[in-house]
mmCIF file of C-alpha atoms in Angstrom:
data_model
loop_
_atom_site.group_PDB
_atom_site.id
_atom_site.type_symbol
_atom_site.label_atom_id
_atom_site.label_comp_id
_atom_site.label_asym_id
_atom_site.label_seq_id
_atom_site.Cartn_x
_atom_site.Cartn_y
_atom_site.Cartn_z
ATOM 1 C CA UNK A 1 -4.909 -8.033 15.142
ATOM 2 C CA UNK A 2 -4.701 -8.795 11.753
ATOM 3 C CA UNK A 3 -1.871 -9.790 9.601
ATOM 4 C CA UNK A 4 -0.729 -11.277 6.305
ATOM 5 C CA UNK A 5 1.944 -13.255 5.669
ATOM 6 C CA UNK A 6 3.521 -13.843 2.093
ATOM 7 C CA UNK A 7 5.644 -17.000 2.424
ATOM 8 C CA UNK A 8 7.544 -16.498 -0.534
ATOM 9 C CA UNK A 9 10.283 -13.610 -1.074
ATOM 10 C CA UNK A 10 11.341 -14.287 -4.675
ATOM 11 C CA UNK A 11 9.701 -15.824 -7.473
ATOM 12 C CA UNK A 12 11.585 -16.825 -10.518
ATOM 13 C CA UNK A 13 9.569 -17.566 -13.610
ATOM 14 C CA UNK A 14 9.952 -17.737 -17.272
ATOM 15 C CA UNK A 15 8.041 -15.485 -19.632
ATOM 16 C CA UNK A 16 4.823 -17.205 -20.930
ATOM 17 C CA UNK A 17 4.911 -19.729 -17.518
ATOM 18 C CA UNK A 18 2.049 -19.218 -15.012
ATOM 19 C CA UNK A 19 2.594 -17.486 -11.856
ATOM 20 C CA UNK A 20 0.820 -18.224 -8.337
ATOM 21 C CA UNK A 21 1.539 -15.738 -5.604
ATOM 22 C CA UNK A 22 0.590 -17.107 -1.764
ATOM 23 C CA UNK A 23 -1.019 -14.642 0.575
ATOM 24 C CA UNK A 24 -2.205 -15.925 4.194
ATOM 25 C CA UNK A 25 -3.992 -13.710 6.426
ATOM 26 C CA UNK A 26 -5.356 -13.450 9.495
ATOM 27 C CA UNK A 27 -8.249 -11.468 10.469
ATOM 28 C CA UNK A 28 -11.163 -11.855 13.059
ATOM 29 C CA UNK A 29 -14.046 -10.768 10.928
ATOM 30 C CA UNK A 30 -14.716 -10.554 7.404
ATOM 31 C CA UNK A 31 -11.830 -9.530 5.613
ATOM 32 C CA UNK A 32 -11.295 -7.192 3.211
ATOM 33 C CA UNK A 33 -8.593 -8.420 0.759
ATOM 34 C CA UNK A 34 -6.407 -6.671 -1.982
ATOM 35 C CA UNK A 35 -3.358 -7.488 -4.383
ATOM 36 C CA UNK A 36 -1.014 -4.501 -5.170
ATOM 37 C CA UNK A 37 1.749 -4.148 -7.322
ATOM 38 C CA UNK A 38 4.529 -1.883 -7.307
ATOM 39 C CA UNK A 39 7.588 -1.366 -10.158
ATOM 40 C CA UNK A 40 10.691 0.227 -9.067
ATOM 41 C CA UNK A 41 10.357 3.925 -8.106
ATOM 42 C CA UNK A 42 6.693 3.899 -8.245
ATOM 43 C CA UNK A 43 3.648 3.385 -6.121
ATOM 44 C CA UNK A 44 1.290 0.616 -5.362
ATOM 45 C CA UNK A 45 -1.384 0.130 -8.143
ATOM 46 C CA UNK A 46 -4.513 -1.633 -7.303
ATOM 47 C CA UNK A 47 -5.152 -5.386 -8.808
ATOM 48 C CA UNK A 48 -7.952 -6.892 -7.709
ATOM 49 C CA UNK A 49 -10.047 -6.780 -4.262
ATOM 50 C CA UNK A 50 -12.418 -9.014 -2.849
ATOM 51 C CA UNK A 51 -15.185 -8.217 -0.357
ATOM 52 C CA UNK A 52 -17.887 -10.596 -0.678
ATOM 53 C CA UNK A 53 -19.587 -12.946 -3.179
ATOM 54 C CA UNK A 54 -17.965 -14.881 -5.801
ATOM 55 C CA UNK A 55 -14.566 -16.138 -4.292
ATOM 56 C CA UNK A 56 -12.494 -15.956 -7.748
ATOM 57 C CA UNK A 57 -11.911 -12.443 -8.572
ATOM 58 C CA UNK A 58 -10.751 -11.179 -11.533
ATOM 59 C CA UNK A 59 -8.390 -8.114 -12.044
ATOM 60 C CA UNK A 60 -6.728 -5.933 -14.145
ATOM 61 C CA UNK A 61 -3.727 -7.154 -16.477
ATOM 62 C CA UNK A 62 -4.875 -10.627 -16.532
ATOM 63 C CA UNK A 63 -4.896 -11.421 -12.527
ATOM 64 C CA UNK A 64 -7.114 -13.050 -10.917
ATOM 65 C CA UNK A 65 -7.450 -14.276 -7.073
ATOM 66 C CA UNK A 66 -8.938 -16.903 -5.071
ATOM 67 C CA UNK A 67 -10.237 -16.494 -1.651
ATOM 68 C CA UNK A 68 -10.506 -19.361 0.293
ATOM 69 C CA UNK A 69 -11.788 -19.130 3.915
ATOM 70 C CA UNK A 70 -10.747 -22.222 5.260
ATOM 71 C CA UNK A 71 -7.391 -22.043 4.502
ATOM 72 C CA UNK A 72 -7.455 -18.268 4.919
ATOM 73 C CA UNK A 73 -5.804 -17.823 2.109
ATOM 74 C CA UNK A 74 -6.082 -15.104 -1.352
ATOM 75 C CA UNK A 75 -3.839 -16.554 -3.834
ATOM 76 C CA UNK A 76 -2.849 -14.503 -6.772
ATOM 77 C CA UNK A 77 -2.493 -16.092 -10.431
ATOM 78 C CA UNK A 78 -2.026 -15.266 -13.996
ATOM 79 C CA UNK A 79 -1.812 -17.659 -16.361
ATOM 80 C CA UNK A 80 0.805 -16.447 -18.768
ATOM 81 C CA UNK A 81 3.465 -13.771 -17.292
ATOM 82 C CA UNK A 82 4.849 -11.148 -19.339
ATOM 83 C CA UNK A 83 8.378 -9.227 -18.922
ATOM 84 C CA UNK A 84 6.334 -6.193 -17.954
ATOM 85 C CA UNK A 85 5.066 -8.454 -14.818
ATOM 86 C CA UNK A 86 8.357 -8.280 -13.153
ATOM 87 C CA UNK A 87 7.452 -5.974 -9.932
ATOM 88 C CA UNK A 88 6.845 -6.592 -6.362
ATOM 89 C CA UNK A 89 3.475 -7.693 -5.281
ATOM 90 C CA UNK A 90 1.761 -6.877 -1.798
ATOM 91 C CA UNK A 91 -1.338 -8.503 -0.579
ATOM 92 C CA UNK A 92 -3.233 -6.661 2.395
ATOM 93 C CA UNK A 93 -6.283 -6.674 4.164
ATOM 94 C CA UNK A 94 -8.283 -4.079 5.981
ATOM 95 C CA UNK A 95 -11.612 -3.672 7.432
ATOM 96 C CA UNK A 96 -14.985 -2.346 6.685
ATOM 97 C CA UNK A 97 -14.949 0.951 7.476
ATOM 98 C CA UNK A 98 -11.472 2.718 7.586
ATOM 99 C CA UNK A 99 -8.709 2.750 4.771
ATOM 100 C CA UNK A 100 -5.886 1.031 7.271
ATOM 101 C CA UNK A 101 -4.287 -1.540 5.270
ATOM 102 C CA UNK A 102 -1.919 -4.202 6.803
ATOM 103 C CA UNK A 103 0.119 -5.278 3.995
ATOM 104 C CA UNK A 104 2.371 -8.559 3.743
ATOM 105 C CA UNK A 105 6.221 -8.386 3.015
ATOM 106 C CA UNK A 106 5.865 -8.459 -0.544
ATOM 107 C CA UNK A 107 6.913 -11.129 -3.204
ATOM 108 C CA UNK A 108 9.529 -10.173 -5.777
ATOM 109 C CA UNK A 109 8.733 -11.359 -9.362
ATOM 110 C CA UNK A 110 11.605 -11.921 -11.939
ATOM 111 C CA UNK A 111 10.343 -12.848 -15.194
ATOM 112 C CA UNK A 112 13.159 -14.809 -17.063
ATOM 113 C CA UNK A 113 13.089 -14.236 -20.815
ATOM 114 C CA UNK B 1 -7.703 12.894 -14.402
ATOM 115 C CA UNK B 2 -4.668 13.812 -12.506
ATOM 116 C CA UNK B 3 -3.212 10.886 -9.935
ATOM 117 C CA UNK B 4 -2.177 11.539 -6.410
ATOM 118 C CA UNK B 5 0.882 14.171 -6.755
ATOM 119 C CA UNK B 6 3.366 13.890 -3.803
ATOM 120 C CA UNK B 7 6.162 16.107 -3.214
ATOM 121 C CA UNK B 8 8.940 16.412 -2.741
ATOM 122 C CA UNK B 9 10.151 12.999 -4.361
ATOM 123 C CA UNK B 10 13.086 12.661 -2.782
ATOM 124 C CA UNK B 11 14.835 14.721 0.370
ATOM 125 C CA UNK B 12 18.104 14.765 2.146
ATOM 126 C CA UNK B 13 17.992 15.556 5.458
ATOM 127 C CA UNK B 14 20.154 15.214 8.769
ATOM 128 C CA UNK B 15 19.614 13.669 12.245
ATOM 129 C CA UNK B 16 17.673 16.292 14.364
ATOM 130 C CA UNK B 17 15.940 17.963 11.667
ATOM 131 C CA UNK B 18 12.471 17.817 10.685
ATOM 132 C CA UNK B 19 10.630 17.396 7.516
ATOM 133 C CA UNK B 20 6.900 17.990 5.710
ATOM 134 C CA UNK B 21 5.859 15.931 3.266
ATOM 135 C CA UNK B 22 3.267 16.879 1.082
ATOM 136 C CA UNK B 23 0.293 14.666 -0.918
ATOM 137 C CA UNK B 24 -2.644 15.874 -2.896
ATOM 138 C CA UNK B 25 -5.214 13.310 -3.374
ATOM 139 C CA UNK B 26 -7.300 12.597 -6.517
ATOM 140 C CA UNK B 27 -9.950 15.592 -7.266
ATOM 141 C CA UNK B 28 -12.633 14.980 -5.250
ATOM 142 C CA UNK B 29 -11.246 12.442 -2.719
ATOM 143 C CA UNK B 30 -11.270 13.194 0.857
ATOM 144 C CA UNK B 31 -9.378 10.378 2.698
ATOM 145 C CA UNK B 32 -5.959 10.230 2.366
ATOM 146 C CA UNK B 33 -3.705 7.607 4.083
ATOM 147 C CA UNK B 34 0.358 7.875 4.758
ATOM 148 C CA UNK B 35 2.418 4.906 4.674
ATOM 149 C CA UNK B 36 5.857 4.024 5.362
ATOM 150 C CA UNK B 37 7.684 1.779 3.596
ATOM 151 C CA UNK B 38 11.089 0.114 4.550
ATOM 152 C CA UNK B 39 13.377 -2.810 3.512
ATOM 153 C CA UNK B 40 12.791 -4.413 6.989
ATOM 154 C CA UNK B 41 9.577 -3.578 8.062
ATOM 155 C CA UNK B 42 7.876 -3.286 4.915
ATOM 156 C CA UNK B 43 4.670 -1.207 4.511
ATOM 157 C CA UNK B 44 3.332 0.235 7.702
ATOM 158 C CA UNK B 45 0.066 2.269 8.005
ATOM 159 C CA UNK B 46 0.979 5.720 9.737
ATOM 160 C CA UNK B 47 -2.344 7.855 9.852
ATOM 161 C CA UNK B 48 -5.355 8.351 8.051
ATOM 162 C CA UNK B 49 -7.518 11.502 7.714
ATOM 163 C CA UNK B 50 -11.065 12.457 6.529
ATOM 164 C CA UNK B 51 -12.388 15.786 6.566
ATOM 165 C CA UNK B 52 -9.727 17.287 8.039
ATOM 166 C CA UNK B 53 -9.761 14.666 10.956
ATOM 167 C CA UNK B 54 -7.494 11.990 11.401
ATOM 168 C CA UNK B 55 -9.672 8.980 11.728
ATOM 169 C CA UNK B 56 -6.976 5.940 12.207
ATOM 170 C CA UNK B 57 -3.463 6.092 13.447
ATOM 171 C CA UNK B 58 -0.659 3.368 13.370
ATOM 172 C CA UNK B 59 1.940 2.166 15.582
ATOM 173 C CA UNK B 60 4.130 5.050 15.443
ATOM 174 C CA UNK B 61 5.882 7.560 17.754
ATOM 175 C CA UNK B 62 4.633 11.177 18.135
ATOM 176 C CA UNK B 63 7.080 12.329 16.490
ATOM 177 C CA UNK B 64 5.279 11.525 13.377
ATOM 178 C CA UNK B 65 2.425 13.633 12.652
ATOM 179 C CA UNK B 66 0.282 14.784 9.934
ATOM 180 C CA UNK B 67 -2.989 17.511 8.879
ATOM 181 C CA UNK B 68 -5.417 17.598 6.379
ATOM 182 C CA UNK B 69 -6.883 20.787 5.043
ATOM 183 C CA UNK B 70 -10.359 22.010 3.740
ATOM 184 C CA UNK B 71 -9.235 20.834 0.051
ATOM 185 C CA UNK B 72 -8.167 17.720 1.215
ATOM 186 C CA UNK B 73 -4.327 17.942 0.623
ATOM 187 C CA UNK B 74 -2.484 16.027 3.227
ATOM 188 C CA UNK B 75 0.882 17.059 5.148
ATOM 189 C CA UNK B 76 2.894 15.030 7.244
ATOM 190 C CA UNK B 77 5.576 16.256 9.424
ATOM 191 C CA UNK B 78 8.244 14.282 10.922
ATOM 192 C CA UNK B 79 10.213 15.806 13.923
ATOM 193 C CA UNK B 80 13.753 15.126 15.377
ATOM 194 C CA UNK B 81 14.969 13.142 12.654
ATOM 195 C CA UNK B 82 16.217 9.800 13.156
ATOM 196 C CA UNK B 83 18.389 7.139 10.933
ATOM 197 C CA UNK B 84 15.272 4.795 10.882
ATOM 198 C CA UNK B 85 12.826 7.556 9.514
ATOM 199 C CA UNK B 86 15.089 6.767 5.979
ATOM 200 C CA UNK B 87 12.160 5.352 3.986
ATOM 201 C CA UNK B 88 9.627 5.614 1.173
ATOM 202 C CA UNK B 89 6.811 7.475 2.632
ATOM 203 C CA UNK B 90 3.611 6.991 0.561
ATOM 204 C CA UNK B 91 0.176 8.408 0.630
ATOM 205 C CA UNK B 92 -2.934 7.048 -1.081
ATOM 206 C CA UNK B 93 -6.442 8.622 -1.549
ATOM 207 C CA UNK B 94 -10.068 7.510 -1.945
ATOM 208 C CA UNK B 95 -13.436 8.678 -2.010
ATOM 209 C CA UNK B 96 -14.365 8.067 1.363
ATOM 210 C CA UNK B 97 -13.052 5.877 4.262
ATOM 211 C CA UNK B 98 -15.563 3.148 2.982
ATOM 212 C CA UNK B 99 -12.875 -0.077 1.739
ATOM 213 C CA UNK B 100 -15.274 -0.559 -1.347
ATOM 214 C CA UNK B 101 -13.645 2.532 -2.039
ATOM 215 C CA UNK B 102 -10.159 1.621 -4.117
ATOM 216 C CA UNK B 103 -7.268 3.561 -2.861
ATOM 217 C CA UNK B 104 -4.936 5.233 -5.213
ATOM 218 C CA UNK B 105 -1.179 5.497 -4.121
ATOM 219 C CA UNK B 106 1.273 8.550 -5.341
ATOM 220 C CA UNK B 107 4.549 7.481 -6.217
ATOM 221 C CA UNK B 108 5.874 8.234 -2.798
ATOM 222 C CA UNK B 109 8.623 10.549 -1.396
ATOM 223 C CA UNK B 110 11.835 9.573 -0.319
ATOM 224 C CA UNK B 111 13.235 10.347 2.506
ATOM 225 C CA UNK B 112 16.854 9.773 3.400
ATOM 226 C CA UNK B 113 18.422 10.774 7.132
ATOM 227 C CA UNK B 114 22.596 11.121 6.919
#
């Protein structure tokens, strides 16, 4: 069975500082990996996805993620955080066919001025 | 292009009642998935529909059911509501069942059970 772990429940970062969110997955085959962001009272917005190819993936809003098969990780990074990045971030794993996603528990990011 | 529309946005029910939630996908999208989001269990997959057929089902009791219409709109129904059914129910649509196609989420229906 597939699973996703996000070790950090909360992260506080100063505006302008870098951000890294950790994600570890467990999946028997080649994983389809996603990062979503959720602002309060809203649904999920896709930041980026990885299926194959280059292990460094660029997404929207200046985010990037790196797939490391040897570590079963797919960490999300942003070089300089803006106050509008305060939200909850979810890592998810899916299969090649079908849209069922298994989500991690989420990491809530707080941005200090 | 309109996004995924979920109605109603908020709903209050009492234990034992039943409820129907609606999801209108993005125009042209034929796959609709439903998720339940709670503070304790996080985001959990309920089911996925494509071309009016259920393609995938999560680990939820039979009280949770869904359907999809010929215009790809989807409804989910929860019968005999329990306090633990209080949650944000999210719908997502995509063009096909191919994971290469991104899923677009609606803003959800927040269901409160009294």
